[in-house]
Amino acid sequence: MEEIGFLGLGIMGKAMSMNLLRHGFKNFSWLFSSLSMENLKILPSDGGLGLEFWRDSLLEEELVGFDHLESVLFELEWGFPECDELVKHGATIGETPAAVIKKCKYTIAMLSDPAAALSVVFDQHGVLEQICSGKGYIDMSTVDAETSSKISEAITAKGGHFLEAPVSGSKKPAEDGQLVILAAGDKALYEAAVPAFDVLGKKSFFLGQVGNGAKMKLVVNMIMGSMMNAFSEGLVLADKSGLNPQTLLDVLDLGAIANPMFKMKGPSMIQSSYPPAFPLKHQQKDMRLALALGDESSVPMPVAAAANEAFKKARSMGLGDLDFSAVHETVQSSKGSS
Amino acid sequence: MAKILTVKPSCTNHYYLATAAILSPPKAALSLSKSMAACSSFCPQRPLQYRRKPISCLPIKPQFSVQVKAFSSQESSAPPKDEIPARIGFLGLGIMGSPMAQNLIKAGCDVTVWNRTKSKCDPLISLGAKYKSSPEEVAASCDVTFAMLADPESAVDVACGKHGAAGGMSPGKGYVDVSTVDGETSKLISAHIKSTGALFLEAPVSGSKKPAEDGQLIFLTAGDKSLYETAAPLLDIMGKSRFYLGDVGNGAAMKLVVNMIMGSMMASFSEGLLLSEKVGLDPKVLVEVISQGAISAPMYSMKGPSMVQSLYPTAFPLKHQQKATPIAAAANELYKVAKAHGLSDNDFSAVIEALKVKLQERS
């Protein structure tokens, strides 16, 4: 596997690309920006008007995630700094997704949300313009099953091969090559991708037909969201009972319900500090999608539903952009009224 | 009390500036972008990157992380010298009490046992334990007496009832109640015991059957500090760590909180298993995926495989689950359904059956 394309160089994408480069894969990278298709050439080179221009041309609804925002601003104000470091390690820059697809047999995409994932494929200069028989497209973004199916159909209609492969794990696991990869779709493409997956993650699963990877990711995130809520309730209850919340953390860490998430987030939650590693609004979106999945099959999920309510309340309190552990604040405020 | 340092990266403000830039009127955007550019000179290359500083950069090493034996949080008590109390009593030989008493005997302690159903005492007697026919007699003949009962009613009865332990307590003796009871019950028992001049320690445990067998329990103690210090070597035989939490009631409260989180986690895990199955995924794969990630907990790896096969061998009976707050209340509703279907004595992982019942009701 010689040249891999990589679309999307946000928090996750950059770490993943670096890993691939370090392990001998030649990357052909491209930085996602919703403006690059049409408008980039119009921007003045001094960058000073970049923000204003961008603000005029994008609607607030398009501000879908940190990575999106970040990559757009970088491109406008600072050129392609993300790409610079990658280039130093041997990557080549492509101007558009189509250019990358043209050059590479296999291309991985790592976008922040369904809108970005669709844009990269369907927009002008997108993936569809160059995808063809013999080429593979691996979408590692976290999207709902429907978006994934849409992309899959479009790719395979043109003769290409498609694999969805959302990951479990955030920035640090991405940097350390410790992601858990939940792949589904074209089995042959999965097998071809395994050498890359082995670099990117500690374990990869092939789960069958397109949609299964997305679903598995949602189920895991649903449990994670409920756990974070239960944990928050526990911390608040301990505090109100006159116990030291730090002692609760110590006790939990020794027993059967010890887990890395409690260990990582607990101390900062006690300090009411929620630096975003996984934004709360994304977690709530995942809870909602998981509940929708449950609705389709009439699966009762009262705990997840209660957790979702707590996340919604947190969003209404303006905590959507903080780490999802900020739901702790919601529990603290509701304890008074219950 | 452990102090946690929070390092706030000085560049976090950039995120807020960026958002402000987006949402402000056009004229302001220009000046904001310039001030952003100015700020960037104070920070290394990538200012916006810093608002995504991961949790791992915060120094968060708690005080007790990697010790085999973790000691108290409030006052650090030096571990007592090897003075094991001479004669030890043990009341209650159920799922937990039996392995706990066995560990004491195997460690060479002089143990006297009692159980409501006498036959449960036989395995321990054959290991060398003595037997007395009432809690009162056990307490009278021992220096420190442990009690491990299944519920508040039994705990009160054994301690304060007819021929109860209080009848045999006196100054110089100690009563350590390791049952899980609510704070009020614990205070009631404490009052009865202390009125005899003896010392009292509540010491509910975190951990179920296997940790009890392996001597890996976690003791959440509260009450008389001196009894805590005397009993410490015994707790160390039966467990891997112990905490002293202050006044009677605090141990019970801590246990309640831990159980509440555990119950909610189990209920959520059950929802996940059932959902994965219904949408065409393999629940066994879900268990494996979870075990690889940030929410990997021993409980999931332990219980997951048997739950997938609809097996619920009792380590922690479902009837002992508690309720408190929204998530816990939602979970509690499921436990109530499970109890109504006769699953009280199954392991608490049987809560998944309640979800299956609800599923059938809907279809």
XYZ file of C-alpha atoms in Angstrom:
701
model
C 0.000 0.000 0.000
C 1.976 2.921 -1.232
C 0.061 6.114 -1.393
C -2.871 6.858 0.850
C -5.017 9.901 0.486
C -6.141 11.681 3.625
C -9.003 14.139 3.673
C -9.563 16.220 6.761
C -6.760 17.372 8.996
C -8.493 18.405 12.180
C -7.607 17.173 15.635
C -8.074 13.557 14.715
C -7.073 13.665 11.084
C -3.753 15.327 11.682
C -2.731 12.902 14.406
C -3.744 9.974 12.243
C -1.902 11.255 9.171
C 1.260 11.767 11.169
C 1.054 8.211 12.375
C 0.713 6.888 8.865
C 3.632 8.971 7.637
C 5.845 7.856 10.486
C 5.161 4.265 9.612
C 6.162 4.584 6.014
C 2.890 5.292 4.251
C 3.173 8.133 1.806
C 0.359 10.540 2.462
C -1.380 12.650 -0.048
C -3.157 15.097 2.157
C -5.806 17.691 1.838
C -7.177 20.091 4.352
C -10.920 20.300 4.460
C -12.537 23.656 4.082
C -16.013 24.441 2.970
C -14.684 27.503 1.208
C -11.910 25.952 -0.736
C -14.153 24.708 -3.466
C -15.319 28.059 -4.712
C -14.093 30.938 -2.722
C -10.515 30.447 -1.748
C -9.141 31.995 -4.869
C -11.083 35.157 -4.184
C -9.533 35.818 -0.800
C -6.889 38.547 -0.458
C -3.495 37.131 0.383
C -2.857 39.231 3.493
C -5.514 37.272 5.308
C -6.699 40.310 7.233
C -10.187 40.169 5.854
C -10.390 36.459 6.099
C -12.630 36.278 9.135
C -15.071 38.832 7.900
C -15.392 37.321 4.502
C -15.907 33.923 5.936
C -18.470 35.150 8.392
C -20.434 36.719 5.581
C -20.479 33.634 3.501
C -21.251 30.965 6.045
C -24.502 30.617 7.891
C -24.508 29.913 11.584
C -25.968 26.492 10.927
C -22.798 25.584 9.123
C -20.759 26.047 12.250
C -21.022 22.418 13.010
C -17.925 21.662 14.954
C -14.597 22.758 16.262
C -12.645 21.006 13.583
C -14.594 22.626 10.844
C -14.164 26.057 12.292
C -10.544 25.558 13.039
C -9.578 24.284 9.646
C -11.419 27.067 7.878
C -9.725 29.753 9.899
C -6.342 28.213 9.489
C -6.672 28.172 5.806
C -7.683 31.777 5.681
C -5.309 33.327 8.130
C -2.304 31.149 8.226
C -2.103 29.310 4.965
C -1.750 25.573 5.358
C 0.157 25.188 8.625
C -1.380 21.842 9.385
C -0.102 20.605 6.112
C 3.348 22.107 6.633
C 4.271 19.687 9.335
C 2.946 16.790 7.368
C 4.852 17.914 4.290
C 8.025 17.932 6.367
C 7.367 14.277 7.063
C 6.857 13.447 3.440
C 3.248 14.248 2.593
C 2.138 15.888 -0.623
C -0.663 18.412 -0.696
C -3.668 18.037 -2.917
C -5.790 20.979 -3.917
C -9.130 19.296 -3.739
C -10.630 15.980 -2.648
C -10.942 15.024 -6.303
C -7.232 15.609 -6.859
C -6.415 13.351 -3.946
C -8.708 10.580 -5.167
C -7.186 10.815 -8.608
C -3.698 10.247 -7.238
C -4.381 7.550 -4.671
C -5.678 4.032 -4.780
C -7.057 4.333 -1.244
C -8.265 7.458 0.484
C -9.223 7.914 4.113
C -11.546 10.684 5.233
C -11.779 12.047 8.767
C -14.387 14.776 8.961
C -16.142 16.112 12.021
C -19.773 15.510 11.183
C -22.271 14.284 8.557
C -22.456 17.644 6.766
C -18.718 17.776 6.183
C -18.574 14.106 5.224
C -21.276 14.633 2.592
C -19.757 17.837 1.296
C -16.408 16.226 0.632
C -18.077 13.543 -1.441
C -20.885 15.307 -3.259
C -19.759 18.898 -3.790
C -17.934 20.203 -6.822
C -14.297 18.984 -6.875
C -15.416 16.294 -4.483
C -14.656 12.621 -4.250
C -17.317 11.546 -6.717
C -15.628 13.357 -9.558
C -12.683 11.001 -9.570
C -13.796 7.840 -7.801
C -13.882 4.842 -10.063
C -13.371 1.125 -10.233
C -10.188 0.011 -8.490
C -10.252 2.860 -6.000
C -11.301 2.657 -2.371
C -12.804 5.293 -0.052
C -12.657 4.785 3.689
C -14.746 7.168 5.740
C -13.630 7.238 9.355
C -15.847 10.151 10.358
C -18.593 9.561 12.904
C -21.859 9.895 11.047
C -25.312 8.366 11.294
C -26.045 5.177 9.395
C -28.162 7.009 6.825
C -25.388 9.392 5.813
C -23.001 6.492 5.567
C -25.390 4.590 3.322
C -25.837 7.597 1.094
C -22.116 7.958 0.610
C -21.697 4.232 0.105
C -24.327 4.106 -2.613
C -22.853 7.049 -4.483
C -19.324 5.635 -4.351
C -20.255 2.131 -5.412
C -22.514 3.467 -8.181
C -19.371 4.858 -9.766
C -17.563 1.577 -9.422
C -15.573 2.491 -6.344
C -15.281 0.533 -3.104
C -16.503 1.920 0.213
C -15.763 1.193 3.833
C -17.136 3.074 6.818
C -14.738 2.963 9.760
C -15.688 5.285 12.630
C -13.331 5.198 15.594
C -13.673 5.032 19.331
C -11.148 7.257 21.029
C -10.190 10.891 20.924
C -7.052 12.924 20.411
C -4.569 11.097 22.594
C -5.446 7.610 21.370
C -5.249 9.030 17.830
C -1.732 10.330 18.477
C -0.662 7.102 20.108
C -2.161 4.873 17.456
C -4.511 3.399 20.047
C -7.881 3.921 18.406
C -10.556 1.252 18.215
C -11.775 1.011 14.621
C -15.327 -0.121 13.867
C -15.366 -0.942 10.156
C -18.198 -2.149 7.954
C -18.866 -2.371 4.213
C -16.585 -3.757 1.528
C -14.718 -6.704 3.007
C -11.946 -6.697 0.417
C -11.289 -3.022 1.041
C -11.188 -3.754 4.788
C -8.536 -6.374 4.259
C -6.508 -4.015 2.096
C -6.825 -1.358 4.793
C -5.680 -3.545 7.677
C -2.006 -2.502 7.471
C -3.100 1.129 7.837
C -5.572 0.266 10.611
C -2.853 -1.546 12.502
C -0.861 1.677 12.537
C -3.804 3.886 13.452
C -5.328 1.734 16.134
C -4.866 -1.021 18.637
C -7.808 -3.040 17.424
C -10.090 -3.051 14.437
C -13.373 -4.861 13.933
C -15.168 -5.774 10.719
C -18.864 -5.625 11.511
C -20.580 -6.547 8.257
C -22.719 -4.312 6.095
C -22.508 -0.539 5.838
C -24.325 1.029 8.769
C -23.103 -1.470 11.352
C -19.995 0.535 12.155
C -22.030 3.685 12.655
C -24.508 1.825 14.845
C -21.829 0.245 17.004
C -20.262 3.669 17.547
C -23.620 5.074 18.621
C -24.271 2.251 21.089
C -20.868 2.719 22.698
C -21.337 6.489 22.921
C -24.809 5.994 24.365
C -23.439 3.900 27.215
C -20.695 6.449 27.684
C -23.216 9.282 27.963
C -25.326 7.415 30.523
C -22.233 6.546 32.516
C -21.116 10.149 32.595
C -24.545 11.121 33.922
C -24.536 8.426 36.593
C -21.042 9.496 37.581
C -22.145 13.128 37.854
C -25.092 12.126 40.039
C -22.744 10.164 42.263
C -20.347 13.075 42.679
C -23.165 15.459 43.551
C -24.761 13.011 45.978
C -21.435 12.390 47.693
C -20.915 16.103 48.072
C -24.408 16.700 49.454
C -23.956 13.808 51.906
C -20.924 15.513 53.375
C -18.429 13.166 51.754
C -15.240 14.193 50.018
C -15.783 13.755 46.244
C -12.090 13.006 45.776
C -12.492 10.041 48.139
C -15.326 8.790 45.960
C -12.942 8.898 42.994
C -10.362 6.922 44.951
C -12.928 4.313 45.964
C -14.285 3.960 42.429
C -10.813 3.590 41.018
C -10.191 0.480 43.103
C -13.337 -1.450 42.290
C -15.315 -3.225 39.607
C -16.585 -0.032 38.040
C -13.196 1.612 37.649
C -12.672 2.878 34.103
C -10.332 5.270 32.276
C -13.058 7.836 31.664
C -13.871 8.315 35.377
C -10.189 8.471 36.161
C -9.482 11.078 33.494
C -12.507 13.319 33.922
C -13.258 12.963 37.638
C -10.619 15.318 39.043
C -11.446 18.204 36.708
C -15.184 17.714 37.211
C -14.714 18.159 40.932
C -13.079 21.483 40.130
C -15.973 22.407 37.824
C -13.511 22.446 34.950
C -14.567 20.978 31.614
C -11.937 21.614 28.916
C -13.411 20.149 25.751
C -12.017 16.872 24.541
C -15.379 15.640 23.303
C -17.924 18.500 23.080
C -21.164 18.021 24.945
C -23.283 18.957 21.940
C -21.752 16.093 19.961
C -22.421 13.697 22.829
C -26.037 14.827 22.985
C -26.327 14.388 19.243
C -25.057 10.827 19.604
C -27.525 10.116 22.462
C -30.341 11.396 20.278
C -29.260 9.223 17.354
C -28.954 6.184 19.621
C -32.460 6.783 20.996
C -33.745 7.122 17.424
C -32.120 3.787 16.652
C -33.867 2.305 19.673
C -37.173 3.798 18.587
C -36.906 2.133 15.185
C -36.736 -1.266 16.872
C -38.952 -0.420 19.878
C -36.109 -1.062 22.285
C -36.851 0.397 25.742
C -34.048 2.726 26.876
C -35.231 4.661 29.936
C -31.761 5.299 31.308
C -30.465 6.657 28.001
C -33.577 8.801 27.703
C -32.973 10.281 31.149
C -29.339 10.907 30.238
C -30.368 12.611 27.022
C -32.648 14.939 28.974
C -29.733 15.909 31.179
C -27.543 16.662 28.145
C -30.325 18.710 26.584
C -30.647 20.697 29.762
C -26.902 21.273 29.729
C -27.108 22.610 26.182
C -29.910 24.961 27.150
C -27.630 26.198 29.936
C -25.081 27.111 27.266
C -22.660 24.273 28.037
C -22.754 22.704 24.563
C -19.196 23.551 23.627
C -17.610 22.345 26.833
C -16.518 18.790 27.389
C -19.445 16.403 27.789
C -18.493 15.989 31.452
C -20.047 19.428 31.907
C -23.371 17.630 32.312
C -22.194 17.510 35.930
C -23.304 21.144 36.220
C -26.836 20.165 35.226
C -27.066 17.535 37.934
C -25.779 19.999 40.502
C -28.419 22.539 39.636
C -31.290 20.067 39.451
C -30.453 18.484 42.801
C -31.741 21.635 44.456
C -35.147 21.374 42.857
C -35.775 17.622 43.120
C -7.507 16.026 51.244
C -5.887 15.668 47.887
C -5.401 18.936 46.084
C -5.785 18.990 42.350
C -4.000 21.624 40.317
C -5.910 22.961 37.371
C -3.687 24.401 34.696
C -5.649 26.824 32.558
C -3.868 27.377 29.271
C -3.545 31.090 28.714
C -4.652 30.739 25.145
C -8.083 29.301 25.876
C -9.491 32.730 25.401
C -8.897 32.406 21.730
C -11.768 30.080 21.326
C -14.071 32.630 22.818
C -12.630 35.333 20.621
C -13.197 33.151 17.604
C -16.797 32.551 18.527
C -17.294 36.215 19.222
C -15.830 37.008 15.850
C -18.301 34.742 14.168
C -21.321 36.033 15.950
C -20.540 39.741 16.057
C -21.563 42.352 13.502
C -19.306 42.747 10.451
C -17.498 45.860 11.640
C -16.348 44.255 14.830
C -15.013 41.237 13.015
C -12.094 43.105 11.553
C -10.837 44.471 14.821
C -11.388 41.131 16.470
C -9.355 39.394 13.846
C -6.569 41.871 14.410
C -6.667 41.392 18.162
C -6.610 37.689 17.586
C -3.557 38.090 15.478
C -2.042 40.139 18.282
C -2.828 37.460 20.823
C -1.238 34.877 18.672
C 2.120 36.446 19.243
C 1.956 35.531 22.920
C 1.234 31.950 22.244
C 3.211 29.397 20.322
C 2.198 28.893 16.763
C -1.266 27.526 16.984
C -3.450 29.608 19.366
C -6.746 28.108 18.360
C -5.369 24.669 18.938
C -5.080 25.367 22.646
C -8.728 25.472 23.342
C -8.689 21.806 22.566
C -6.034 21.062 25.118
C -6.773 17.570 26.233
C -7.493 16.580 29.808
C -4.243 14.675 29.989
C -2.206 17.883 30.255
C -3.730 18.715 33.608
C -1.679 17.293 36.440
C -4.232 15.057 38.014
C -2.344 12.480 39.988
C -4.469 11.708 43.038
C -2.716 10.885 46.244
C -3.634 7.253 46.519
C -3.375 6.013 43.001
C -0.968 3.114 42.799
C -0.815 1.792 46.326
C -1.735 -1.737 47.099
C -3.250 -0.686 50.398
C -4.966 2.701 50.254
C -5.468 4.398 53.571
C -7.838 6.976 54.954
C -8.607 10.184 53.246
C -9.228 12.453 56.187
C -6.541 11.700 58.690
C -3.653 9.556 57.706
C -3.370 6.905 60.361
C -0.106 5.011 60.505
C -0.797 1.333 60.033
C -0.814 -0.343 63.414
C 1.942 -2.731 64.364
C 1.148 -6.400 63.979
C -1.262 -6.588 66.865
C -4.069 -8.750 65.663
C -6.879 -8.876 68.241
C -6.761 -12.238 69.972
C -10.293 -13.510 69.565
C -12.460 -12.649 66.563
C -16.177 -13.214 66.182
C -18.036 -13.504 62.873
C -21.817 -13.233 62.615
C -23.439 -14.028 59.261
C -22.003 -16.567 56.832
C -23.770 -15.857 53.566
C -22.327 -15.125 50.100
C -19.925 -12.580 51.588
C -19.517 -13.606 55.218
C -18.403 -17.120 54.527
C -15.372 -16.333 52.322
C -14.439 -13.388 54.555
C -14.411 -15.566 57.679
C -12.506 -18.251 55.813
C -9.786 -15.777 54.896
C -9.398 -14.837 58.552
C -9.117 -18.473 59.574
C -6.621 -19.259 56.827
C -4.522 -16.328 58.037
C -4.276 -17.982 61.413
C -6.877 -15.996 63.355
C -8.856 -17.396 66.260
C -12.394 -17.169 64.883
C -15.772 -17.935 66.481
C -18.759 -18.060 64.120
C -22.548 -17.865 64.249
C -25.189 -18.037 61.528
C -28.972 -18.119 61.596
C -28.864 -21.366 59.601
C -26.337 -23.433 61.540
C -25.374 -25.672 58.624
C -23.641 -22.744 56.948
C -21.146 -22.788 59.806
C -19.984 -26.321 59.084
C -17.391 -25.534 56.375
C -15.796 -23.010 58.709
C -15.881 -25.280 61.705
C -14.078 -27.891 59.650
C -11.410 -25.274 58.951
C -10.956 -24.733 62.656
C -13.538 -22.135 63.658
C -15.322 -22.278 67.006
C -19.107 -22.072 67.225
C -21.511 -20.368 69.607
C -25.277 -20.587 69.404
C -26.133 -16.880 69.593
C -24.654 -13.497 68.610
C -24.625 -12.577 72.316
C -22.378 -15.504 73.219
C -20.046 -14.847 70.291
C -19.642 -11.199 71.257
C -19.054 -12.074 74.902
C -16.254 -14.513 74.051
C -14.452 -12.320 71.524
C -12.478 -9.082 71.433
C -13.659 -7.874 68.019
C -16.862 -9.152 66.459
C -17.723 -8.724 62.755
C -21.250 -8.845 61.397
C -22.097 -9.452 57.734
C -25.865 -9.511 57.255
C -27.872 -9.130 54.066
C -30.203 -6.292 55.018
C -30.945 -3.631 57.656
C -33.554 -5.736 59.474
C -31.150 -8.630 59.997
C -28.340 -6.284 60.977
C -30.503 -4.657 63.660
C -31.828 -7.979 64.882
C -28.375 -9.561 65.201
C -26.962 -6.522 66.967
C -29.838 -5.365 69.152
C -32.410 -8.139 69.195
C -33.009 -10.973 71.638
C -29.664 -12.638 72.413
C -28.143 -10.040 70.120
C -24.499 -9.015 70.099
C -25.096 -5.922 72.260
C -25.903 -8.260 75.137
C -22.361 -9.589 75.073
C -20.485 -6.334 74.443
C -18.582 -4.471 77.150
C -15.783 -1.906 77.507
C -12.637 -3.072 75.709
C -14.585 -4.878 73.001
C -15.372 -3.784 69.460
C -18.226 -4.410 66.979
C -17.524 -3.996 63.264
C -20.630 -4.080 61.110
C -19.654 -4.816 57.517
C -23.245 -5.192 56.323
C -24.578 -2.662 53.838
C -27.278 -0.707 55.626
C -28.656 2.815 55.409
C -27.189 5.549 57.575
C -30.101 5.611 60.059
C -29.866 1.900 60.755
C -26.136 2.173 61.232
C -26.556 4.962 63.771
C -29.170 2.930 65.619
C -26.859 -0.075 65.911
C -23.975 2.181 66.882
C -25.992 3.703 69.733
C -26.938 0.276 71.110
C -23.393 -1.029 70.968
C -21.792 2.053 72.436
C -24.266 2.185 75.300
C -22.546 -0.950 76.616
C -19.212 0.866 76.709
C -17.872 -0.965 73.667
C -16.576 0.604 70.437
C -18.403 0.606 67.075
C -17.240 0.777 63.474
C -19.449 0.640 60.404
C -17.471 -0.892 57.553
C -19.572 -1.683 54.472
C -17.566 -3.180 51.636
C -17.284 -2.523 47.948
C -16.858 -5.774 46.090
C -18.879 -8.915 45.732
C -18.344 -12.634 45.926
C -15.087 -13.044 44.033
C -13.276 -10.111 45.650
C -14.465 -11.500 49.011
C -12.959 -14.878 48.189
C -9.743 -13.316 46.931
C -9.360 -10.956 49.860
C -9.748 -7.975 47.528
C -12.563 -6.051 49.199
C -12.613 -2.298 49.759
C -13.732 -1.223 53.248
C -15.586 2.091 53.620
C -15.378 2.604 57.356
C -16.655 5.229 59.751
C -17.129 5.468 63.530
C -14.633 4.906 66.344
C -11.161 5.667 65.062
C -9.404 3.544 67.644
C -11.449 0.493 66.652
C -10.532 1.229 63.025
C -6.888 1.107 63.974
C -7.294 -2.085 65.992
C -9.238 -3.813 63.215
C -6.940 -2.634 60.418
C -4.798 -5.789 60.209
C -7.983 -7.854 59.941
C -9.374 -5.610 57.230
C -6.077 -6.003 55.418
C -6.476 -9.779 55.443
C -9.943 -9.604 53.956
C -9.398 -6.683 51.610
C -7.060 -4.730 49.394
C -7.825 -1.273 50.720
C -9.644 0.583 53.460
C -10.903 4.116 53.968
C -11.777 5.898 57.217
C -14.514 8.419 56.481
C -15.351 10.004 59.826
C -18.651 9.828 61.669
C -21.020 6.884 61.593
C -23.259 7.250 58.565
C -20.472 8.319 56.209
C -19.518 4.759 55.329
C -23.127 3.909 54.555
C -23.462 7.074 52.466
C -20.341 6.315 50.436
C -21.542 2.761 49.824
C -24.906 4.065 48.665
C -23.282 6.406 46.162
C -21.027 3.703 44.746
C -23.926 1.265 44.423
C -26.068 3.884 42.763
C -23.459 4.544 40.100
C -22.948 0.827 39.651
C -26.672 0.177 39.265
C -27.045 2.901 36.666
C -24.019 1.631 34.777
C -25.420 -1.876 34.740
C -28.801 -0.657 33.523
C -27.175 1.413 30.780
C -24.953 -1.486 29.770
C -28.075 -3.645 29.519
C -29.711 -1.108 27.245
C -26.638 -1.163 25.046
C -26.541 -4.944 24.852
C -30.205 -5.168 23.970
C -30.029 -2.338 21.426
C -27.005 -3.824 19.707
C -28.765 -7.141 19.394
C -31.950 -5.599 18.000
C -30.173 -3.560 15.338
C -28.291 -6.532 14.016
C -24.986 -6.301 15.877
C -23.373 -9.065 17.909
C -23.591 -8.194 21.633
C -20.401 -10.161 22.279
C -18.605 -7.800 19.904
C -20.043 -4.830 21.780
C -18.583 -6.216 25.018
C -15.226 -6.570 23.300
C -15.331 -3.078 21.776
C -16.148 -1.589 25.176
C -13.318 -3.482 26.810
C -10.861 -1.731 24.459
C -11.911 1.834 25.175
C -12.311 4.595 27.724
C -15.379 3.085 29.365
C -13.831 -0.296 29.925
C -14.730 -1.437 33.451
C -14.051 -4.820 35.096
C -17.764 -5.190 35.793
C -18.591 -5.128 32.076
C -15.976 -7.707 31.168
C -17.055 -9.889 34.068
C -20.822 -9.741 33.620
C -21.098 -9.087 29.883
C -20.411 -12.605 28.638
C -22.952 -14.249 30.945
C -25.573 -11.571 30.290
C -25.258 -12.189 26.571
C -26.211 -15.775 27.296
C -29.073 -14.704 29.578
C -27.257 -16.098 32.599
C -27.186 -14.207 35.885
C -25.271 -16.219 38.513
C -25.704 -14.297 41.716
C -22.768 -12.340 42.970
C -24.765 -9.240 43.929
C -28.480 -9.948 44.334
C -30.757 -7.682 42.342
C -32.974 -6.997 45.363
C -30.194 -5.003 46.998
C -30.164 -2.242 44.378
C -30.993 1.294 45.510
C -32.420 4.463 43.970
C -31.747 8.189 44.232
C -31.622 10.663 41.292
C -32.922 10.851 37.682
C -30.612 8.305 36.055
C -30.734 6.119 39.150
C -34.517 6.503 39.299
C -34.855 5.396 35.692
C -32.589 2.462 36.461
C -34.595 1.737 39.591
C -37.799 1.395 37.587
C -36.103 -1.389 35.655
C -34.975 -3.107 38.850
C -38.549 -2.958 40.153
C -39.816 -4.660 37.006
C -37.145 -7.324 37.401
C -38.127 -7.909 41.019
C -41.767 -8.188 40.020
C -40.741 -10.988 37.681
C -39.110 -12.970 40.444
C -35.514 -12.063 39.697
C -34.667 -10.658 43.156
C -32.227 -13.391 43.995
C -30.503 -13.432 40.640
C -27.385 -11.374 40.058
C -28.185 -7.701 39.478
C -27.131 -8.090 35.839
C -30.526 -9.768 35.393
C -31.913 -6.241 35.039
C -31.528 -6.797 31.315
C -34.479 -9.167 31.541
C -36.646 -6.217 32.588
C -35.773 -4.510 29.320
C -36.685 -7.669 27.416
C -40.037 -7.764 29.226
C -40.710 -4.176 28.193
C -39.673 -5.023 24.650
C -42.206 -7.827 24.508
C -44.899 -5.571 25.888
C -44.331 -3.188 23.028
C -44.365 -5.714 20.216
